[in-house]
Coordinates of C-alpha atoms and ligand atoms in Angstrom, one line a residue:
M844 CA 86.7 -158.3 -56.0
P845 CA 88.2 -156.0 -53.3
A846 CA 86.0 -153.2 -51.9
K847 CA 86.5 -149.8 -53.5
K848 CA 87.8 -147.2 -51.1
V849 CA 85.6 -144.1 -50.7
A850 CA 86.8 -140.9 -49.1
V851 CA 83.9 -139.2 -47.3
V852 CA 84.4 -135.4 -47.2
I853 CA 81.9 -133.6 -44.9
G854 CA 81.3 -129.9 -45.4
S855 CA 80.6 -129.1 -41.8
L856 CA 83.1 -128.7 -39.0
R857 CA 80.4 -128.7 -36.3
K858 CA 80.6 -131.3 -33.6
D859 CA 76.9 -132.0 -33.7
S860 CA 76.6 -131.7 -37.5
I861 CA 73.6 -133.2 -39.1
N862 CA 75.6 -133.7 -42.2
R863 CA 78.0 -135.9 -40.3
K864 CA 75.1 -137.9 -38.9
F865 CA 73.8 -138.4 -42.4
A866 CA 77.2 -139.4 -43.6
H867 CA 77.3 -142.1 -41.0
E868 CA 73.8 -143.3 -42.1
L869 CA 74.9 -143.5 -45.7
I870 CA 78.0 -145.5 -44.6
A871 CA 75.8 -147.9 -42.6
L872 CA 73.3 -148.4 -45.5
A873 CA 76.0 -149.0 -48.2
P874 CA 76.7 -152.3 -49.9
P875 CA 79.9 -154.2 -48.9
S876 CA 81.5 -153.3 -52.2
L877 CA 82.4 -149.9 -50.7
E878 CA 84.8 -149.2 -47.9
F879 CA 84.5 -145.7 -46.4
N880 CA 87.0 -143.5 -44.6
I881 CA 86.0 -140.0 -43.4
V882 CA 88.7 -137.6 -44.4
E883 CA 88.7 -134.6 -42.1
I884 CA 89.1 -131.0 -43.5
G885 CA 89.0 -128.9 -40.3
E886 CA 92.8 -128.7 -39.9
L887 CA 93.6 -127.5 -43.4
A888 CA 95.1 -124.0 -43.5
L889 CA 93.4 -121.6 -45.9
Y890 CA 94.9 -122.2 -49.3
N891 CA 97.8 -119.9 -50.1
Q892 CA 100.2 -120.7 -52.9
D893 CA 103.1 -119.0 -51.1
L894 CA 103.0 -121.8 -48.5
E895 CA 104.2 -124.4 -51.0
E896 CA 106.0 -122.4 -53.8
H897 CA 109.4 -120.8 -54.2
G898 CA 111.1 -123.4 -51.9
A899 CA 108.4 -123.5 -49.2
T900 CA 107.3 -126.9 -47.9
A901 CA 103.5 -127.4 -48.0
P902 CA 101.8 -127.7 -44.6
Q903 CA 101.8 -131.3 -43.4
A904 CA 98.0 -131.2 -43.1
W905 CA 97.7 -130.4 -46.8
T906 CA 100.1 -133.2 -47.8
H907 CA 98.3 -135.7 -45.6
F908 CA 94.9 -134.7 -47.0
R909 CA 96.1 -135.0 -50.6
Q910 CA 97.5 -138.4 -49.8
R911 CA 94.3 -139.6 -48.3
I912 CA 92.3 -138.5 -51.3
K913 CA 94.8 -140.0 -53.7
E914 CA 94.5 -143.3 -51.9
A915 CA 90.7 -143.4 -52.4
D916 CA 89.0 -144.8 -55.5
A917 CA 86.1 -142.4 -55.2
V918 CA 84.8 -139.5 -53.1
L919 CA 81.4 -139.0 -51.4
F920 CA 80.7 -135.3 -50.4
V921 CA 78.1 -134.7 -47.7
T922 CA 77.6 -131.0 -47.2
P923 CA 75.4 -128.2 -45.8
E924 CA 74.6 -125.1 -47.7
Y925 CA 76.0 -121.8 -46.5
N926 CA 74.4 -118.7 -48.0
R927 CA 73.2 -120.8 -51.0
S928 CA 76.7 -122.1 -51.7
V929 CA 79.5 -124.4 -50.6
P930 CA 80.7 -123.8 -47.0
A931 CA 84.2 -122.2 -47.0
P932 CA 86.0 -125.1 -45.3
L933 CA 84.8 -127.5 -48.0
K934 CA 85.8 -125.1 -50.8
N935 CA 89.1 -124.7 -49.2
A936 CA 89.6 -128.5 -49.1
I937 CA 88.7 -128.7 -52.8
D938 CA 91.3 -126.1 -53.5
V939 CA 94.0 -127.7 -51.4
G940 CA 93.3 -131.1 -53.0
S941 CA 93.5 -129.6 -56.5
R942 CA 97.1 -128.3 -56.2
P943 CA 100.1 -128.3 -56.9
Y944 CA 99.1 -127.5 -60.5
G945 CA 99.1 -130.7 -62.6
D946 CA 98.9 -133.0 -59.6
S947 CA 95.3 -132.7 -58.4
A948 CA 94.3 -135.4 -55.9
W949 CA 90.7 -135.3 -57.3
S950 CA 91.4 -136.0 -60.9
G951 CA 89.2 -138.7 -62.5
K952 CA 87.7 -140.0 -59.2
P953 CA 84.0 -140.8 -59.4
A954 CA 82.0 -138.8 -56.9
A955 CA 78.6 -138.2 -55.5
V956 CA 77.1 -135.2 -53.7
V957 CA 74.6 -135.2 -50.9
S958 CA 73.4 -131.9 -49.5
V959 CA 71.7 -131.9 -46.1
S960 CA 69.8 -129.0 -44.6
P961 CA 67.2 -128.3 -41.9
G962 CA 65.7 -125.9 -44.5
A963 CA 63.1 -126.9 -47.2
V964 CA 65.4 -126.5 -50.2
G965 CA 67.8 -129.3 -49.1
G966 CA 71.0 -127.4 -49.9
F967 CA 70.4 -127.3 -53.6
G968 CA 72.6 -124.3 -54.1
A969 CA 75.6 -125.9 -52.3
N970 CA 75.0 -129.1 -54.2
H971 CA 75.2 -127.5 -57.6
H972 CA 78.0 -125.0 -56.8
L973 CA 80.0 -128.0 -55.7
R974 CA 79.2 -129.9 -58.9
Q975 CA 80.5 -126.9 -60.8
S976 CA 84.0 -127.3 -59.2
L977 CA 83.9 -131.1 -59.7
V978 CA 83.3 -130.7 -63.4
F979 CA 86.5 -128.6 -63.6
L980 CA 88.3 -131.2 -61.5
D981 CA 87.4 -133.9 -64.0
M982 CA 85.4 -136.0 -61.5
P983 CA 82.5 -138.0 -63.0
V984 CA 79.7 -137.1 -60.6
L985 CA 76.6 -139.3 -60.1
Q986 CA 73.7 -137.7 -61.8
Q987 CA 70.7 -139.7 -60.5
P988 CA 69.4 -140.0 -58.0
E989 CA 70.0 -136.4 -56.8
A990 CA 70.2 -136.1 -53.1
Y991 CA 68.9 -132.8 -51.5
I992 CA 67.9 -133.8 -48.0
G993 CA 65.6 -131.1 -46.7
G994 CA 63.9 -130.8 -43.3
A995 CA 66.8 -133.0 -42.2
A996 CA 66.8 -132.1 -38.5
G997 CA 63.3 -133.7 -38.2
L998 CA 64.5 -136.9 -39.9
L999 CA 66.9 -137.7 -37.0
G1000 CA 65.9 -138.9 -33.5
D1001 CA 67.3 -137.8 -30.2
D1002 CA 69.9 -140.5 -30.6
G1003 CA 71.1 -138.8 -33.9
K1004 CA 69.9 -141.8 -36.0
L1005 CA 67.6 -141.7 -38.9
N1006 CA 63.9 -142.0 -37.8
N1007 CA 62.2 -142.0 -41.2
D1008 CA 61.7 -145.1 -43.3
R1009 CA 61.2 -143.3 -46.6
T1010 CA 64.5 -141.4 -46.2
R1011 CA 66.2 -144.7 -45.2
E1012 CA 64.8 -146.3 -48.4
F1013 CA 66.0 -143.3 -50.5
L1014 CA 69.5 -143.3 -49.0
T1015 CA 69.8 -147.0 -49.5
K1016 CA 68.9 -146.5 -53.2
F1017 CA 71.2 -143.6 -53.5
V1018 CA 74.2 -145.4 -52.1
A1019 CA 73.5 -148.5 -54.2
A1020 CA 73.5 -146.3 -57.3
F1021 CA 76.8 -144.7 -56.1
A1022 CA 78.3 -148.2 -55.7
A1023 CA 77.4 -149.0 -59.3
W1024 CA 78.7 -145.7 -60.4
V1025 CA 82.0 -146.3 -58.7
E1026 CA 82.3 -149.8 -60.2
T1027 CA 81.8 -148.4 -63.7
N1028 CA 84.0 -145.3 -63.3
A1029 CA 86.8 -146.0 -60.9
K1030 CA 90.2 -146.2 -62.5
S1031 CA 91.5 -149.3 -60.7
Ligands
FMN2083 C1 76.9 -119.1 -42.3 C2 75.7 -120.0 -42.5 C3 74.9 -119.9 -43.6 C4 73.8 -120.7 -43.8 N1 73.1 -120.6 -45.0 C5 72.2 -121.5 -45.3 C6 71.6 -121.6 -46.6 O1 72.0 -120.9 -47.5 N2 70.7 -122.6 -46.8 C7 70.4 -123.5 -45.9 O2 69.5 -124.4 -46.1 N3 70.8 -123.4 -44.6 C8 71.8 -122.5 -44.3 N4 72.3 -122.4 -43.1 C9 71.8 -123.3 -42.0 C10 72.5 -124.7 -42.1 O3 71.8 -125.5 -43.0 C11 72.4 -125.4 -40.7 O4 73.1 -124.6 -39.8 C12 72.9 -126.8 -40.7 O5 72.6 -127.4 -39.5 C13 74.4 -126.9 -41.1 O6 74.8 -128.2 -41.2 P1 75.5 -129.1 -40.1 O7 74.4 -129.3 -39.0 O8 75.9 -130.3 -40.7 O9 76.6 -128.2 -39.5 C14 73.4 -121.6 -42.8 C15 74.2 -121.7 -41.7 C16 75.3 -120.9 -41.5 C17 76.1 -121.1 -40.2

């Protein structure tokens, strides 16, 4: 069976992002039934309907992003929490992918959410605010295990790699559950 394509969407634009580091760890720990592509969100103009309606042509970055999401069988979100919610660039990417009306790139794609924070709460607020949008976008989201990675800075060594066996074990379990979820819920 060919590997299922997973678009990885990272909620931080920061060069040294701990979320990006965790995304790479998840990719490395995943079973071969999943093939990952990080889909960048930093170049997406803020969503504004005027940019693609009444004869206007949508910005190329939007079109490209929508295409990359459509090509994927599933989506893995790895995100920090900003002020107990979803960082603006990620919410913008969600909005861009959801339009034009009736042609959402997200529709029906199985997904999982991992929130990563140096704080103790592990990005719970962002994780669940994101889930609220994904329900509306008709994306079946992995329920268990939940992944709120708290104290995350201390789980990475100076080389940016995971230095904690229990976390590695958890992430391995998480991404295996996601692979099973994708197998069950992917459309093709
Ligand atoms: C605007 C802003 C708001 C933040 N709000 C929260 C928050 O609500 N909860 C939290 O755990 N961390 C919060 N943080 C700290 C981030 O978790 C921290 O900067 C983290 O490293 C961001 O992820 P990254 O390393 O992947 O960029 C906030 C950071 C910024 C810049």
